[in-house]
mmCIF file of C-alpha atoms in Angstrom:
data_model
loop_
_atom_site.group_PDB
_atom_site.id
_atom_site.type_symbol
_atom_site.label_atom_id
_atom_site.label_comp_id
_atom_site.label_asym_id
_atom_site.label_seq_id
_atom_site.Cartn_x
_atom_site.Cartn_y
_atom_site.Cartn_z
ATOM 1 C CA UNK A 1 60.837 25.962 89.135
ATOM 2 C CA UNK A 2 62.762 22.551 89.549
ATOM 3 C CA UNK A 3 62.446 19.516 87.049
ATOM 4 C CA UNK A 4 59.562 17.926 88.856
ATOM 5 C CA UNK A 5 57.832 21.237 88.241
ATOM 6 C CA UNK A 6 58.570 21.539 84.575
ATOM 7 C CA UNK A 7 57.723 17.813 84.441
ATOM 8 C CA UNK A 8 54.180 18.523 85.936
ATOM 9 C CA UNK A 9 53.367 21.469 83.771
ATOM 10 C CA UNK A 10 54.797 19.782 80.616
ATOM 11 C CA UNK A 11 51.885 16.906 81.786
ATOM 12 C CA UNK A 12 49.010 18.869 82.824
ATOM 13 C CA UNK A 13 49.718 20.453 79.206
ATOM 14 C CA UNK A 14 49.336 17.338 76.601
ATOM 15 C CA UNK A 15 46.227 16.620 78.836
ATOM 16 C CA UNK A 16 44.529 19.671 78.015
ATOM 17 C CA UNK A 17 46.123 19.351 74.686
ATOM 18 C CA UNK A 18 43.910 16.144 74.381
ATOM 19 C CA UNK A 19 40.919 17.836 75.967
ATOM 20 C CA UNK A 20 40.779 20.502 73.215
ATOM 21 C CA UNK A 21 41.967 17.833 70.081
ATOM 22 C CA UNK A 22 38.441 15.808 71.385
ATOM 23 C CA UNK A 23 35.886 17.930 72.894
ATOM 24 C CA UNK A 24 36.909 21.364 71.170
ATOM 25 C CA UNK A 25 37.770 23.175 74.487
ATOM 26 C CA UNK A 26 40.716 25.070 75.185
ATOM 27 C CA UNK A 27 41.444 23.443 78.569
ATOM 28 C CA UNK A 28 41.209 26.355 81.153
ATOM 29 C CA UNK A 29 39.071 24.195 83.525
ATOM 30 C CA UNK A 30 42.840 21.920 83.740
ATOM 31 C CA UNK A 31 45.398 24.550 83.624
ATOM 32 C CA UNK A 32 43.986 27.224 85.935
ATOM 33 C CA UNK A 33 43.643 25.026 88.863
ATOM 34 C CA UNK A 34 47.074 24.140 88.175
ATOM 35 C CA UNK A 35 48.776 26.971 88.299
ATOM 36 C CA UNK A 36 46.904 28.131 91.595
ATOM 37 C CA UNK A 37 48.242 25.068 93.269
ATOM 38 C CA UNK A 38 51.492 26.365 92.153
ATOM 39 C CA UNK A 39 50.938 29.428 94.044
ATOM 40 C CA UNK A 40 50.373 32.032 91.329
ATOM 41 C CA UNK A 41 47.560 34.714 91.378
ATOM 42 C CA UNK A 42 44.379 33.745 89.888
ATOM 43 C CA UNK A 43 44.525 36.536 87.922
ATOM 44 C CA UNK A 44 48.258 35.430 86.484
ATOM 45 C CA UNK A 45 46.608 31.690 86.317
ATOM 46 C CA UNK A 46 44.242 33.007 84.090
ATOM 47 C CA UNK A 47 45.965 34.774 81.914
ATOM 48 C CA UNK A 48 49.233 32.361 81.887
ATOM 49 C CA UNK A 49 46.753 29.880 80.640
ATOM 50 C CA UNK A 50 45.605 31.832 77.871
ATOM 51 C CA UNK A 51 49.383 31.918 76.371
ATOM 52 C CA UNK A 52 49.117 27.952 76.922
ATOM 53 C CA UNK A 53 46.003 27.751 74.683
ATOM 54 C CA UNK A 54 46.097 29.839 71.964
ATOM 55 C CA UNK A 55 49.798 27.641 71.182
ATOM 56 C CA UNK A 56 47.564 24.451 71.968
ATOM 57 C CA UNK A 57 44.398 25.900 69.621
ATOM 58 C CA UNK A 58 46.835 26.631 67.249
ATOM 59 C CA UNK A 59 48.545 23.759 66.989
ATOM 60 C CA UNK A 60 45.703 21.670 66.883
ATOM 61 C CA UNK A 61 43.574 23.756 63.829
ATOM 62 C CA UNK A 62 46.492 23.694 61.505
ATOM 63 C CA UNK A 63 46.526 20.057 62.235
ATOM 64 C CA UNK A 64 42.735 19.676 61.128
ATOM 65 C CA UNK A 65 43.197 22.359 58.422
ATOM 66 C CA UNK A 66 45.532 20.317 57.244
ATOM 67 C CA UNK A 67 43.683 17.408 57.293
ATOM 68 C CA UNK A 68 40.560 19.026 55.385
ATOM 69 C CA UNK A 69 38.206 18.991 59.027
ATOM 70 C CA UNK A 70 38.374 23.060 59.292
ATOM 71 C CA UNK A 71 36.844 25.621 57.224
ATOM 72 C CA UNK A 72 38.680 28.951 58.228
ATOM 73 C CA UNK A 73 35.559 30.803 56.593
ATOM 74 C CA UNK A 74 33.279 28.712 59.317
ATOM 75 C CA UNK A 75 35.450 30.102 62.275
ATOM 76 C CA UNK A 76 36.156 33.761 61.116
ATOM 77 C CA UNK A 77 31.905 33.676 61.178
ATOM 78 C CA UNK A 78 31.860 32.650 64.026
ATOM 79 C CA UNK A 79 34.937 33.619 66.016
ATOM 80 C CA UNK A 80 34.790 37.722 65.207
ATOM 81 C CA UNK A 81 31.012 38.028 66.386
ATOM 82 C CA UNK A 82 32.181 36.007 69.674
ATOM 83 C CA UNK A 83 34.931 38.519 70.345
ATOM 84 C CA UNK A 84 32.636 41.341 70.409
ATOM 85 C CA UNK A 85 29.778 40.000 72.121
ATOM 86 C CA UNK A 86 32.239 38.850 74.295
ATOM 87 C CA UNK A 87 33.254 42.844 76.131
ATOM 88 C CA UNK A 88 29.344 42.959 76.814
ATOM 89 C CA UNK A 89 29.303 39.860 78.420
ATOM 90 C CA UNK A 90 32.382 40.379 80.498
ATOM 91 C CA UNK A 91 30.783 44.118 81.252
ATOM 92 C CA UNK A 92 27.363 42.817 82.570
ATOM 93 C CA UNK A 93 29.470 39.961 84.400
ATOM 94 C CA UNK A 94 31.201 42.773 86.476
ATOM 95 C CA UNK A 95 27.811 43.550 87.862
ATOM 96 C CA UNK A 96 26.981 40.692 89.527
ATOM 97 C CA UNK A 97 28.147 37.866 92.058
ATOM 98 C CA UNK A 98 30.734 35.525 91.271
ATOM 99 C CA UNK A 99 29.591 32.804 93.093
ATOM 100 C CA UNK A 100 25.629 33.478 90.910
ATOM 101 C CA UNK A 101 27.763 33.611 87.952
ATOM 102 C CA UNK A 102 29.390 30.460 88.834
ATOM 103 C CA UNK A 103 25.955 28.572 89.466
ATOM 104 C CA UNK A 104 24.448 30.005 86.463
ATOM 105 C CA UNK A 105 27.134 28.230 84.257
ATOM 106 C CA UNK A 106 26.581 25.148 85.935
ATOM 107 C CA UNK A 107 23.323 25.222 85.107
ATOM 108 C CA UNK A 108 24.233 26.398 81.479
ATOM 109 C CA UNK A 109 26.244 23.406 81.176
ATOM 110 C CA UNK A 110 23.509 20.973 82.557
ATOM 111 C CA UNK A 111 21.309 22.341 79.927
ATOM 112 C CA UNK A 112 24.218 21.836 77.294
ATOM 113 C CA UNK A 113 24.066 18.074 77.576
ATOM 114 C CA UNK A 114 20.497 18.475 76.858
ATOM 115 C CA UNK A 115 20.885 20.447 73.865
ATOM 116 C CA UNK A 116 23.703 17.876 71.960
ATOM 117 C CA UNK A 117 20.483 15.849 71.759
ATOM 118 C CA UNK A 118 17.509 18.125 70.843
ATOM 119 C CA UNK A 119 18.482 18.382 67.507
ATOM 120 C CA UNK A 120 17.636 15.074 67.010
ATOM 121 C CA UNK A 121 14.311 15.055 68.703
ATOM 122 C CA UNK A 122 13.279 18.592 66.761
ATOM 123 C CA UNK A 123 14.125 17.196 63.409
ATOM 124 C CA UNK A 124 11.615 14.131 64.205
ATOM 125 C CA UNK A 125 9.036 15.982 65.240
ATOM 126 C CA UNK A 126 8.875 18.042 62.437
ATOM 127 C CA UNK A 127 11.303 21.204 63.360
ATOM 128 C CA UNK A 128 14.557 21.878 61.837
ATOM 129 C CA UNK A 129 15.945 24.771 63.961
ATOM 130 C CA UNK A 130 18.454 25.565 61.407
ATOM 131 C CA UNK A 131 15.887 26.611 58.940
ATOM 132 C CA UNK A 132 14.680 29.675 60.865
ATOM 133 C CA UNK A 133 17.746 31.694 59.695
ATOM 134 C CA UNK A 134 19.852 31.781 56.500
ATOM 135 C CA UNK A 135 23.036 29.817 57.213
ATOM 136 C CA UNK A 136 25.022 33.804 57.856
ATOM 137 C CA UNK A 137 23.178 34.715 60.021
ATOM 138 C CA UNK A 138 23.133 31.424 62.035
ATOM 139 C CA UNK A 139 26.769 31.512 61.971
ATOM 140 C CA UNK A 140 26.218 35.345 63.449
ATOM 141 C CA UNK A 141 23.945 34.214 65.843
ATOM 142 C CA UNK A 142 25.773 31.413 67.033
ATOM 143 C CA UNK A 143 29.260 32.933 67.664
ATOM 144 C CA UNK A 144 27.897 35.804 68.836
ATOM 145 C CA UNK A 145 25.812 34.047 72.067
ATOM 146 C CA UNK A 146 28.358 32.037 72.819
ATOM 147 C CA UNK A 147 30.627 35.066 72.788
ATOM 148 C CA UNK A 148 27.956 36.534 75.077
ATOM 149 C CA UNK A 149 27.782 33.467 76.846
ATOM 150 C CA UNK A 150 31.551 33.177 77.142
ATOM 151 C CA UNK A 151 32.158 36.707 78.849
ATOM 152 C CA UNK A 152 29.349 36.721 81.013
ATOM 153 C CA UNK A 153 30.727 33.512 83.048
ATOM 154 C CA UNK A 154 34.310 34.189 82.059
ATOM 155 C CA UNK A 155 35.400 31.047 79.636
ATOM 156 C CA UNK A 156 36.038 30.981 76.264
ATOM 157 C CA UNK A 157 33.379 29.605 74.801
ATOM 158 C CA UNK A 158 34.003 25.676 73.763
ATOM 159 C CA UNK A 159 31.553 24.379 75.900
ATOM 160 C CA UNK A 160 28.930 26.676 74.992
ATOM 161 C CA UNK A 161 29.720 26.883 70.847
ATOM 162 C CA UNK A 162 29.599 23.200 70.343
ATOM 163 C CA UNK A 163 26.303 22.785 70.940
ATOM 164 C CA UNK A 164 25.170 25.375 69.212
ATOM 165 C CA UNK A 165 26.477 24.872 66.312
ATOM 166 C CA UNK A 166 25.022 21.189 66.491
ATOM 167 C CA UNK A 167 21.064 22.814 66.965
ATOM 168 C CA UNK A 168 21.527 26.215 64.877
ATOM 169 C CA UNK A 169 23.855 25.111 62.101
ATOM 170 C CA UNK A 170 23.278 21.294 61.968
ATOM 171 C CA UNK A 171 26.459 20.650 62.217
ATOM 172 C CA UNK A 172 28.010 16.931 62.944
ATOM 173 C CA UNK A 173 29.081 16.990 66.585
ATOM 174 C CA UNK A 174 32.955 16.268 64.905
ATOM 175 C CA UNK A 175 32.882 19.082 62.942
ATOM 176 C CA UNK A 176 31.574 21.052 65.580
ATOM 177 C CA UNK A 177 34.256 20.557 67.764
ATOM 178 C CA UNK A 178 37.161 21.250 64.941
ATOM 179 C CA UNK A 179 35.201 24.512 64.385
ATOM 180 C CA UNK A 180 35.333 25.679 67.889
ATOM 181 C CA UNK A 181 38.623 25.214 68.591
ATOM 182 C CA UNK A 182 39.653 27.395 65.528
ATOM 183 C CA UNK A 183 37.182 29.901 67.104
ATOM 184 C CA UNK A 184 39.243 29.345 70.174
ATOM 185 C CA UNK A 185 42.588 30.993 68.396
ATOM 186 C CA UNK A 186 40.476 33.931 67.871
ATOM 187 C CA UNK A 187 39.725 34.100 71.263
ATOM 188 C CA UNK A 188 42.880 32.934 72.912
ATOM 189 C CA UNK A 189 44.456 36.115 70.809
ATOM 190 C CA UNK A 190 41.859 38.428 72.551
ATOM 191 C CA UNK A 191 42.811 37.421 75.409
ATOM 192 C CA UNK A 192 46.228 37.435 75.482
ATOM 193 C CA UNK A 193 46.484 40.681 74.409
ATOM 194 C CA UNK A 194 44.309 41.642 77.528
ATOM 195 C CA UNK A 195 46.405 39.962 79.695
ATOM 196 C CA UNK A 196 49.424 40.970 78.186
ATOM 197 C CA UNK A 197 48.977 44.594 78.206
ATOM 198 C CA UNK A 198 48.260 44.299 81.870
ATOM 199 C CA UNK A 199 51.320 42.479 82.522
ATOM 200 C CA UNK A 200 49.331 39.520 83.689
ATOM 201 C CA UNK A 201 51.120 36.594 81.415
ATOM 202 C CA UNK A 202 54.037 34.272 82.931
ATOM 203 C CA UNK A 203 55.281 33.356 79.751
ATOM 204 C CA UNK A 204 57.931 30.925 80.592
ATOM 205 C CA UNK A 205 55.122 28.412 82.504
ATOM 206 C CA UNK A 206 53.100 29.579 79.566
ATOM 207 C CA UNK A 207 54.939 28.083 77.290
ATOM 208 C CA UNK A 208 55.394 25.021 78.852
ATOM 209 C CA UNK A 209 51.737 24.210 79.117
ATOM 210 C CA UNK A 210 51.766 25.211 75.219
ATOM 211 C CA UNK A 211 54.550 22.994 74.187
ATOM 212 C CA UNK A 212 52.638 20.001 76.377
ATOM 213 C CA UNK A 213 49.612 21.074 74.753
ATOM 214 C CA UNK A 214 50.814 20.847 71.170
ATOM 215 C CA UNK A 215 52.068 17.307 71.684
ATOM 216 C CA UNK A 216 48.515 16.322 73.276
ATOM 217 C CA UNK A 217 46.507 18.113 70.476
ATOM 218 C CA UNK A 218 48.673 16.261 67.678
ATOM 219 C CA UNK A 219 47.450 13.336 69.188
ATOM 220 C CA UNK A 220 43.587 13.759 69.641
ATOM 221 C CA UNK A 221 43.219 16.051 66.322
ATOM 222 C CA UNK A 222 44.356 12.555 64.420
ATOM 223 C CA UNK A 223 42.134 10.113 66.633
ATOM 224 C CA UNK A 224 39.020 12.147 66.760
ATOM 225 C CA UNK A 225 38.212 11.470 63.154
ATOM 226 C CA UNK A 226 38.297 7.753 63.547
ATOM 227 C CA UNK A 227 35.925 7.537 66.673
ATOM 228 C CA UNK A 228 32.638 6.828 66.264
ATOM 229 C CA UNK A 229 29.954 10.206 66.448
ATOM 230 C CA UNK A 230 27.889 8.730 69.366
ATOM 231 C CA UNK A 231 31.296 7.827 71.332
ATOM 232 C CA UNK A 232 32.656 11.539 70.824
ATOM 233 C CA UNK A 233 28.952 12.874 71.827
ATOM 234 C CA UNK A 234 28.844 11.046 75.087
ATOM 235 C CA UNK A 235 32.323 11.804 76.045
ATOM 236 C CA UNK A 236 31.383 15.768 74.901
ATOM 237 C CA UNK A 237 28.430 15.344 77.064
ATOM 238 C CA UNK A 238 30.135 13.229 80.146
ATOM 239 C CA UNK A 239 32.989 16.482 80.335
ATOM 240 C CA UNK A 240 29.784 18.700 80.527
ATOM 241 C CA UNK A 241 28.687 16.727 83.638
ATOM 242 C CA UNK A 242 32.119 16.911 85.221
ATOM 243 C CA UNK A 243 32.532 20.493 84.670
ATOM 244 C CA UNK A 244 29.325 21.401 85.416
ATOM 245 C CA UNK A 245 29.721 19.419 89.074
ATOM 246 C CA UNK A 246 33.675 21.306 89.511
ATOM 247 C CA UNK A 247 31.831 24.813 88.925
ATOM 248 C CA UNK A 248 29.350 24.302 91.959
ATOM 249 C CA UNK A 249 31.971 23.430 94.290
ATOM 250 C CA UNK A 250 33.522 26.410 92.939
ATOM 251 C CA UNK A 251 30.005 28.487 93.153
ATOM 252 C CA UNK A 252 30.350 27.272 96.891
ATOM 253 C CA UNK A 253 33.395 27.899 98.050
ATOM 254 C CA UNK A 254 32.848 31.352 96.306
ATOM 255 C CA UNK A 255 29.412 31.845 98.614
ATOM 256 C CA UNK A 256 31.631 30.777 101.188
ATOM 257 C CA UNK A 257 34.970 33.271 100.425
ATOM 258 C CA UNK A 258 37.065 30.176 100.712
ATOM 259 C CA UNK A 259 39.039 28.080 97.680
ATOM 260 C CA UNK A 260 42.092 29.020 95.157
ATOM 261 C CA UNK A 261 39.423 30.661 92.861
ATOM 262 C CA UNK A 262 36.629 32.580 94.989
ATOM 263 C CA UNK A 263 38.019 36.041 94.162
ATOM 264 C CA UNK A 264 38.096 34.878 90.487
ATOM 265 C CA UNK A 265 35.356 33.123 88.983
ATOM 266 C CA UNK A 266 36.820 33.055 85.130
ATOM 267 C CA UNK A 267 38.300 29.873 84.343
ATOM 268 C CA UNK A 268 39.951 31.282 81.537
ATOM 269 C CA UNK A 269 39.309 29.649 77.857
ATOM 270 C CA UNK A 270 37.555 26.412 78.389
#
């Protein structure tokens, strides 16, 4: 790699860095791309991108530990049922299409925007969802479908765990979001022992992203607290929408055998 390269990863990195600081997602949906039009495997993509997040996730919850915005307690409830509901997931994923699995998510993440709201409109009529269980085993329940979730369509779970802890665990969408990406260290961890067994990881491009990441995550870990809850809720919910649109191009040009990513549908830890 020349300087422009470095330069390019290093950049791509403090974006998803900021991604994950605001909307609690590890950034796969940036870095995987990336590293495809770089001309690595998918496979390496993936898994080079996992190195990159768990230093970004990391970064960023000691930041908001630090700050007093992350119970450890919430994402070890959380994050351990995830990691095992996860395997089943990715099992029953191997069984069907990519390009289904692909359009499935989109439509997952279409009905995600929906749920950041229904809270809202349950409470008002009457219905408090997170009444129906004691608050354990919502916290069970909750990592452990978006663990589900997260293997079956091969991310790692932000996009899915935010809003549910907003509906199941009534949750402020803030605190939400510094809870799942501590959950995301759990995961990134997983996964990068996965990857790393298998020889998968480029660690020096790894760790580029990562140090890029750390820098972004500084940034948006501080900020977050000082925006407004409905501004961070229709950002959350406006990344839903894009992602949601970038997975059915990539559920077509799966159908299709075409594209950078239609022999691998994960795009790694979102």
């Amino acid at each position: 790699m020349d300087d422009y390269d470095i330069a390019l990863l290093a950049l791509g990195g403090i974006f998803s860095g900021v991604l994950a600081g605001f909307l609690g997602i590890g950034g796969g949906v940036v870095l995987v791309p990336m590293l495809v039009a770089f001309g690595f495997a998918p496979v390496q993509s993936v898994a080079t991108s996992s190195l990159a997040i768990l230093v970004t996730s990391t970064a960023g919850s000691i930041q908001n530990w630090r700050m007093g915005f992350l119970s450890w307690r919430r994402v070890i409830l959380l994050g351990l049922p995830a990691v095992i509901t996860a395997q089943i997931g990715a099992f029953l994923a191997g069984k069907v299409l990519p390009y289904i699995l692909l359009a499935a998510f989109g439509v997952l993440l279409l009905v995600n925007i929906y749920l950041v709201e229904l809270r809202k409109r349950l409470v008002g009529s009457g219905v408090n969802p997170s009444k129906l269980m004691t608050p354990l085993m919502a916290r069970l329940v909750t990592g452990g479908l978006a663990g589900f979730l997260a293997g079956l369509f091969g991310v790692g779970g932000g996009v899915i765990m935010v809003p549910l802890q907003i509906l199941l665990l009534a949750e402020p969408i803030k605190t939400a979001i510094q809870t799942s990406l501590g959950v995301i260290v759990i995961t990134a961890i997983s996964a990068c022992i996965g990857h790393g067994v298998a020889g998968n990881i480029l660690v020096v491009p790894g760790l580029i992203l990562g140090v890029g990441g750390l820098v972004g995550v500084q940034f948006s870990t501080r900020f977050l607290p000082k925006l407004p809850d409905q501004m961070v809720s229709l950002l959350f919910r406006s990344m839903l929408a894009l992602l949601s649109l970038y997975i059915f191009v990539q559920a077509w040009q799966s159908y299709q055998g075409f594209g950078p990513l239609a022999s691998e549908y994960s795009i790694s830890i979102l």
